[in-house]
Amino acid sequence: MNTLAEKLANAWVKKELIDIKSLQSDFIPKTREDSHKIQQELHNFLKRPIKGWKIGAVTKEIQKEEGFDGPMIGRIISDTILKSPIEIKYKDVPHCML
């Protein structure tokens, strides 16, 4: 795998984590534009339907703490939408805090 987007897509499918510290510095996005390009490439690799958008880091305090220059946006992938009632199994969402 040659790009961060490929690594992210592979990790997504395998439900694994990426060791960010082991990545070459040129893999890490330096600008918002770069991160949006990587996000687009990730979705190109995944080929999963997009159902909407999400927004995070909406407060100035969080933005300052995380070093962001504004709110962060992301896409909602169709197979991540959970409908009630549902039982969430940890094996389906490893590496998360439930």
CSV table of N, CA and C in Angstrom, one decimal:
chain,number,residue,atom,x,y,z
A,1,MET,N,0.8,-1.2,0.0
A,1,MET,CA,0.0,0.0,0.0
A,1,MET,C,0.9,1.2,0.0
A,2,ASN,N,0.5,2.2,-0.8
A,2,ASN,CA,1.3,3.4,-1.0
A,2,ASN,C,0.9,4.6,-0.4
A,3,THR,N,-0.4,4.7,0.0
A,3,THR,CA,-0.9,6.0,0.5
A,3,THR,C,-1.6,5.8,1.8
A,4,LEU,N,-1.8,6.9,2.5
A,4,LEU,CA,-2.5,6.8,3.8
A,4,LEU,C,-3.9,6.4,3.5
A,5,ALA,N,-4.6,6.9,2.5
A,5,ALA,CA,-5.9,6.5,2.1
A,5,ALA,C,-6.1,5.0,2.0
A,6,GLU,N,-5.1,4.3,1.3
A,6,GLU,CA,-5.1,2.9,1.2
A,6,GLU,C,-5.0,2.2,2.6
A,7,LYS,N,-4.1,2.7,3.4
A,7,LYS,CA,-3.9,2.1,4.7
A,7,LYS,C,-5.2,2.3,5.5
A,8,LEU,N,-5.8,3.5,5.5
A,8,LEU,CA,-7.0,3.7,6.2
A,8,LEU,C,-8.1,2.7,5.7
A,9,ALA,N,-8.3,2.6,4.4
A,9,ALA,CA,-9.3,1.7,3.8
A,9,ALA,C,-9.1,0.3,4.3
A,10,ASN,N,-7.8,-0.2,4.2
A,10,ASN,CA,-7.5,-1.5,4.6
A,10,ASN,C,-7.8,-1.7,6.1
A,11,ALA,N,-7.5,-0.8,6.9
A,11,ALA,CA,-7.7,-0.9,8.4
A,11,ALA,C,-9.2,-0.9,8.6
A,12,TRP,N,-10.0,-0.1,7.9
A,12,TRP,CA,-11.4,0.0,8.0
A,12,TRP,C,-12.1,-1.4,7.8
A,13,VAL,N,-11.7,-2.0,6.7
A,13,VAL,CA,-12.2,-3.3,6.3
A,13,VAL,C,-11.9,-4.3,7.3
A,14,LYS,N,-10.6,-4.3,7.7
A,14,LYS,CA,-10.1,-5.4,8.7
A,14,LYS,C,-10.5,-5.0,10.1
A,15,LYS,N,-11.0,-3.8,10.4
A,15,LYS,CA,-11.3,-3.4,11.7
A,15,LYS,C,-10.1,-3.3,12.6
A,16,GLU,N,-9.0,-2.8,12.0
A,16,GLU,CA,-7.7,-2.7,12.7
A,16,GLU,C,-7.4,-1.2,12.9
A,17,LEU,N,-6.4,-1.0,13.7
A,17,LEU,CA,-5.8,0.4,13.9
A,17,LEU,C,-4.6,0.6,13.1
A,18,ILE,N,-4.2,1.8,12.8
A,18,ILE,CA,-3.0,2.2,12.2
A,18,ILE,C,-2.1,2.8,13.2
A,19,ASP,N,-0.8,2.4,13.2
A,19,ASP,CA,0.1,3.0,14.1
A,19,ASP,C,0.6,4.3,13.5
A,20,ILE,N,0.1,5.4,13.9
A,20,ILE,CA,0.4,6.7,13.3
A,20,ILE,C,1.9,7.0,13.4
A,21,LYS,N,2.5,6.6,14.5
A,21,LYS,CA,3.9,6.9,14.8
A,21,LYS,C,4.8,6.2,13.8
A,22,SER,N,4.3,5.2,13.2
A,22,SER,CA,5.2,4.4,12.2
A,22,SER,C,5.1,5.0,10.8
A,23,LEU,N,4.1,5.9,10.5
A,23,LEU,CA,3.9,6.4,9.2
A,23,LEU,C,5.0,7.4,8.8
A,24,GLN,N,5.4,7.5,7.6
A,24,GLN,CA,6.3,8.5,7.1
A,24,GLN,C,5.6,9.8,7.2
A,25,SER,N,6.4,10.9,7.5
A,25,SER,CA,5.8,12.2,7.8
A,25,SER,C,5.0,12.7,6.5
A,26,ASP,N,5.4,12.3,5.3
A,26,ASP,CA,4.7,12.8,4.1
A,26,ASP,C,3.4,12.1,4.0
A,27,PHE,N,3.1,11.1,4.8
A,27,PHE,CA,1.7,10.5,4.8
A,27,PHE,C,0.7,11.3,5.5
A,28,ILE,N,1.2,12.1,6.5
A,28,ILE,CA,0.3,12.8,7.4
A,28,ILE,C,-0.1,14.1,6.7
A,29,PRO,N,-1.5,14.4,6.6
A,29,PRO,CA,-1.9,15.6,6.0
A,29,PRO,C,-1.5,16.8,6.8
A,30,LYS,N,-1.0,17.8,6.1
A,30,LYS,CA,-0.5,19.1,6.8
A,30,LYS,C,-1.6,20.2,6.8
A,31,THR,N,-2.6,20.0,5.8
A,31,THR,CA,-3.6,21.1,5.7
A,31,THR,C,-5.0,20.4,5.6
A,32,ARG,N,-6.0,21.3,5.8
A,32,ARG,CA,-7.3,20.8,5.7
A,32,ARG,C,-7.6,20.3,4.3
A,33,GLU,N,-7.1,20.9,3.3
A,33,GLU,CA,-7.2,20.5,1.9
A,33,GLU,C,-6.6,19.1,1.7
A,34,ASP,N,-5.4,18.9,2.3
A,34,ASP,CA,-4.8,17.5,2.2
A,34,ASP,C,-5.7,16.5,2.9
A,35,SER,N,-6.2,16.8,4.0
A,35,SER,CA,-7.0,15.8,4.7
A,35,SER,C,-8.3,15.5,4.0
A,36,HIS,N,-8.9,16.5,3.3
A,36,HIS,CA,-10.1,16.3,2.5
A,36,HIS,C,-9.8,15.4,1.3
A,37,LYS,N,-8.6,15.6,0.7
A,37,LYS,CA,-8.2,14.7,-0.4
A,37,LYS,C,-8.0,13.3,0.0
A,38,ILE,N,-7.4,13.1,1.2
A,38,ILE,CA,-7.2,11.7,1.7
A,38,ILE,C,-8.6,11.1,2.0
A,39,GLN,N,-9.5,11.9,2.6
A,39,GLN,CA,-10.8,11.4,2.8
A,39,GLN,C,-11.5,10.9,1.5
A,40,GLN,N,-11.4,11.7,0.5
A,40,GLN,CA,-12.0,11.4,-0.8
A,40,GLN,C,-11.3,10.1,-1.3
A,41,GLU,N,-10.0,10.0,-1.3
A,41,GLU,CA,-9.3,8.8,-1.7
A,41,GLU,C,-9.8,7.5,-0.9
A,42,LEU,N,-9.9,7.7,0.4
A,42,LEU,CA,-10.4,6.6,1.3
A,42,LEU,C,-11.8,6.1,0.8
A,43,HIS,N,-12.7,7.0,0.5
A,43,HIS,CA,-14.0,6.6,0.0
A,43,HIS,C,-13.9,6.0,-1.4
A,44,ASN,N,-13.0,6.5,-2.2
A,44,ASN,CA,-12.8,5.9,-3.5
A,44,ASN,C,-12.4,4.4,-3.4
A,45,PHE,N,-11.5,4.1,-2.4
A,45,PHE,CA,-11.1,2.7,-2.2
A,45,PHE,C,-12.2,1.9,-1.6
A,46,LEU,N,-13.0,2.4,-0.6
A,46,LEU,CA,-14.0,1.7,0.1
A,46,LEU,C,-15.2,1.4,-0.8
A,47,LYS,N,-15.5,2.3,-1.7
A,47,LYS,CA,-16.6,2.1,-2.7
A,47,LYS,C,-17.9,1.8,-1.9
A,48,ARG,N,-18.2,2.5,-0.8
A,48,ARG,CA,-19.4,2.3,0.0
A,48,ARG,C,-20.3,3.5,-0.2
A,49,PRO,N,-21.6,3.4,-0.2
A,49,PRO,CA,-22.5,4.5,-0.4
A,49,PRO,C,-22.4,5.5,0.8
A,50,ILE,N,-22.4,6.8,0.5
A,50,ILE,CA,-22.4,7.9,1.5
A,50,ILE,C,-23.9,8.3,1.7
A,51,LYS,N,-24.2,8.4,3.0
A,51,LYS,CA,-25.6,8.7,3.4
A,51,LYS,C,-25.7,10.1,4.0
A,52,GLY,N,-24.6,10.7,4.3
A,52,GLY,CA,-24.7,12.1,4.8
A,52,GLY,C,-23.4,12.6,5.3
A,53,TRP,N,-23.4,13.6,6.1
A,53,TRP,CA,-22.2,14.3,6.6
A,53,TRP,C,-22.3,14.4,8.1
A,54,LYS,N,-21.1,14.5,8.7
A,54,LYS,CA,-21.1,14.7,10.2
A,54,LYS,C,-20.1,15.9,10.4
A,55,ILE,N,-20.3,16.5,11.6
A,55,ILE,CA,-19.4,17.6,11.9
A,55,ILE,C,-18.9,17.4,13.3
A,56,GLY,N,-17.7,17.7,13.6
A,56,GLY,CA,-17.1,17.6,14.9
A,56,GLY,C,-16.2,18.8,15.2
A,57,ALA,N,-15.7,18.8,16.4
A,57,ALA,CA,-14.9,19.9,16.9
A,57,ALA,C,-15.6,21.3,16.6
A,58,VAL,N,-16.8,21.4,17.1
A,58,VAL,CA,-17.6,22.6,16.8
A,58,VAL,C,-17.3,23.7,17.7
A,59,THR,N,-16.7,23.5,18.9
A,59,THR,CA,-16.4,24.6,19.8
A,59,THR,C,-15.0,25.1,19.7
A,60,LYS,N,-14.8,26.4,19.9
A,60,LYS,CA,-13.5,27.0,19.8
A,60,LYS,C,-12.5,26.3,20.8
A,61,GLU,N,-13.0,25.9,21.9
A,61,GLU,CA,-12.1,25.2,22.9
A,61,GLU,C,-11.5,23.9,22.4
A,62,ILE,N,-12.4,23.1,21.8
A,62,ILE,CA,-11.9,21.8,21.2
A,62,ILE,C,-11.0,22.1,20.0
A,63,GLN,N,-11.3,23.0,19.2
A,63,GLN,CA,-10.5,23.4,18.0
A,63,GLN,C,-9.1,23.8,18.5
A,64,LYS,N,-9.1,24.6,19.5
A,64,LYS,CA,-7.8,25.1,20.0
A,64,LYS,C,-7.0,23.9,20.6
A,65,GLU,N,-7.6,23.1,21.4
A,65,GLU,CA,-7.0,22.0,22.1
A,65,GLU,C,-6.4,21.0,21.0
A,66,GLU,N,-7.2,20.8,20.0
A,66,GLU,CA,-6.7,19.8,18.9
A,66,GLU,C,-5.9,20.4,17.8
A,67,GLY,N,-5.8,21.8,17.8
A,67,GLY,CA,-5.0,22.4,16.8
A,67,GLY,C,-5.7,22.6,15.5
A,68,PHE,N,-7.0,22.6,15.5
A,68,PHE,CA,-7.8,22.8,14.3
A,68,PHE,C,-8.1,24.2,14.0
A,69,ASP,N,-8.3,24.6,12.7
A,69,ASP,CA,-8.6,25.9,12.4
A,69,ASP,C,-10.1,26.2,12.2
A,70,GLY,N,-10.9,25.2,12.6
A,70,GLY,CA,-12.4,25.3,12.5
A,70,GLY,C,-13.0,23.9,12.7
A,71,PRO,N,-14.3,23.8,12.5
A,71,PRO,CA,-15.0,22.5,12.7
A,71,PRO,C,-14.4,21.5,11.6
A,72,MET,N,-14.5,20.2,12.0
A,72,MET,CA,-14.1,19.2,11.1
A,72,MET,C,-15.3,18.5,10.5
A,73,ILE,N,-15.2,18.1,9.2
A,73,ILE,CA,-16.4,17.4,8.6
A,73,ILE,C,-15.9,16.1,8.2
A,74,GLY,N,-16.9,15.2,8.0
A,74,GLY,CA,-16.6,13.8,7.6
A,74,GLY,C,-17.9,13.3,6.9
A,75,ARG,N,-17.7,12.2,6.2
A,75,ARG,CA,-18.8,11.5,5.5
A,75,ARG,C,-19.4,10.4,6.4
A,76,ILE,N,-20.7,10.2,6.3
A,76,ILE,CA,-21.3,9.0,7.0
A,76,ILE,C,-21.5,7.9,6.0
A,77,ILE,N,-20.8,6.8,6.2
A,77,ILE,CA,-20.9,5.7,5.3
A,77,ILE,C,-22.2,4.9,5.7
A,78,SER,N,-22.9,4.4,4.6
A,78,SER,CA,-24.2,3.8,4.8
A,78,SER,C,-24.2,2.6,5.8
A,79,ASP,N,-23.2,1.8,5.8
A,79,ASP,CA,-23.2,0.6,6.7
A,79,ASP,C,-22.7,1.0,8.1
A,80,THR,N,-22.6,2.2,8.4
A,80,THR,CA,-22.3,2.6,9.8
A,80,THR,C,-23.5,3.2,10.5
A,81,ILE,N,-24.6,3.3,9.8
A,81,ILE,CA,-25.8,3.8,10.4
A,81,ILE,C,-26.5,2.7,11.1
A,82,LEU,N,-26.8,2.8,12.4
A,82,LEU,CA,-27.4,1.8,13.2
A,82,LEU,C,-28.8,2.2,13.5
A,83,LYS,N,-29.8,1.3,13.3
A,83,LYS,CA,-31.2,1.7,13.6
A,83,LYS,C,-31.7,0.9,14.8
A,84,SER,N,-32.4,1.7,15.6
A,84,SER,CA,-33.0,1.1,16.8
A,84,SER,C,-34.2,0.3,16.5
A,85,PRO,N,-34.4,-0.8,17.3
A,85,PRO,CA,-33.5,-1.3,18.3
A,85,PRO,C,-32.4,-2.1,17.7
A,86,ILE,N,-31.2,-2.1,18.4
A,86,ILE,CA,-30.1,-2.9,17.9
A,86,ILE,C,-29.2,-3.3,19.1
A,87,GLU,N,-28.5,-4.4,18.9
A,87,GLU,CA,-27.6,-4.8,19.9
A,87,GLU,C,-26.2,-4.7,19.3
A,88,ILE,N,-25.4,-3.9,19.9
A,88,ILE,CA,-24.0,-3.6,19.4
A,88,ILE,C,-23.1,-4.6,20.1
A,89,LYS,N,-22.4,-5.4,19.2
A,89,LYS,CA,-21.4,-6.3,19.8
A,89,LYS,C,-20.0,-5.8,19.6
A,90,TYR,N,-19.3,-5.9,20.7
A,90,TYR,CA,-17.9,-5.3,20.7
A,90,TYR,C,-17.1,-5.8,19.6
A,91,LYS,N,-17.2,-7.0,19.2
A,91,LYS,CA,-16.4,-7.6,18.1
A,91,LYS,C,-16.6,-6.9,16.8
A,92,ASP,N,-17.8,-6.2,16.7
A,92,ASP,CA,-18.1,-5.5,15.5
A,92,ASP,C,-17.5,-4.1,15.5
A,93,VAL,N,-17.1,-3.6,16.6
A,93,VAL,CA,-16.5,-2.2,16.7
A,93,VAL,C,-15.3,-2.2,17.7
A,94,PRO,N,-14.3,-3.1,17.3
A,94,PRO,CA,-13.1,-3.1,18.2
A,94,PRO,C,-12.4,-1.7,18.3
A,95,HIS,N,-11.7,-1.6,19.3
A,95,HIS,CA,-10.9,-0.3,19.5
A,95,HIS,C,-11.7,0.9,19.8
A,96,CYS,N,-13.0,0.7,20.3
A,96,CYS,CA,-13.8,1.8,20.6
A,96,CYS,C,-14.1,1.8,22.1
A,97,MET,N,-14.7,2.9,22.5
A,97,MET,CA,-15.2,2.9,23.9
A,97,MET,C,-16.7,2.9,23.9
A,98,LEU,N,-17.2,1.8,24.4
A,98,LEU,CA,-18.7,1.6,24.4
A,98,LEU,C,-19.2,1.9,25.9
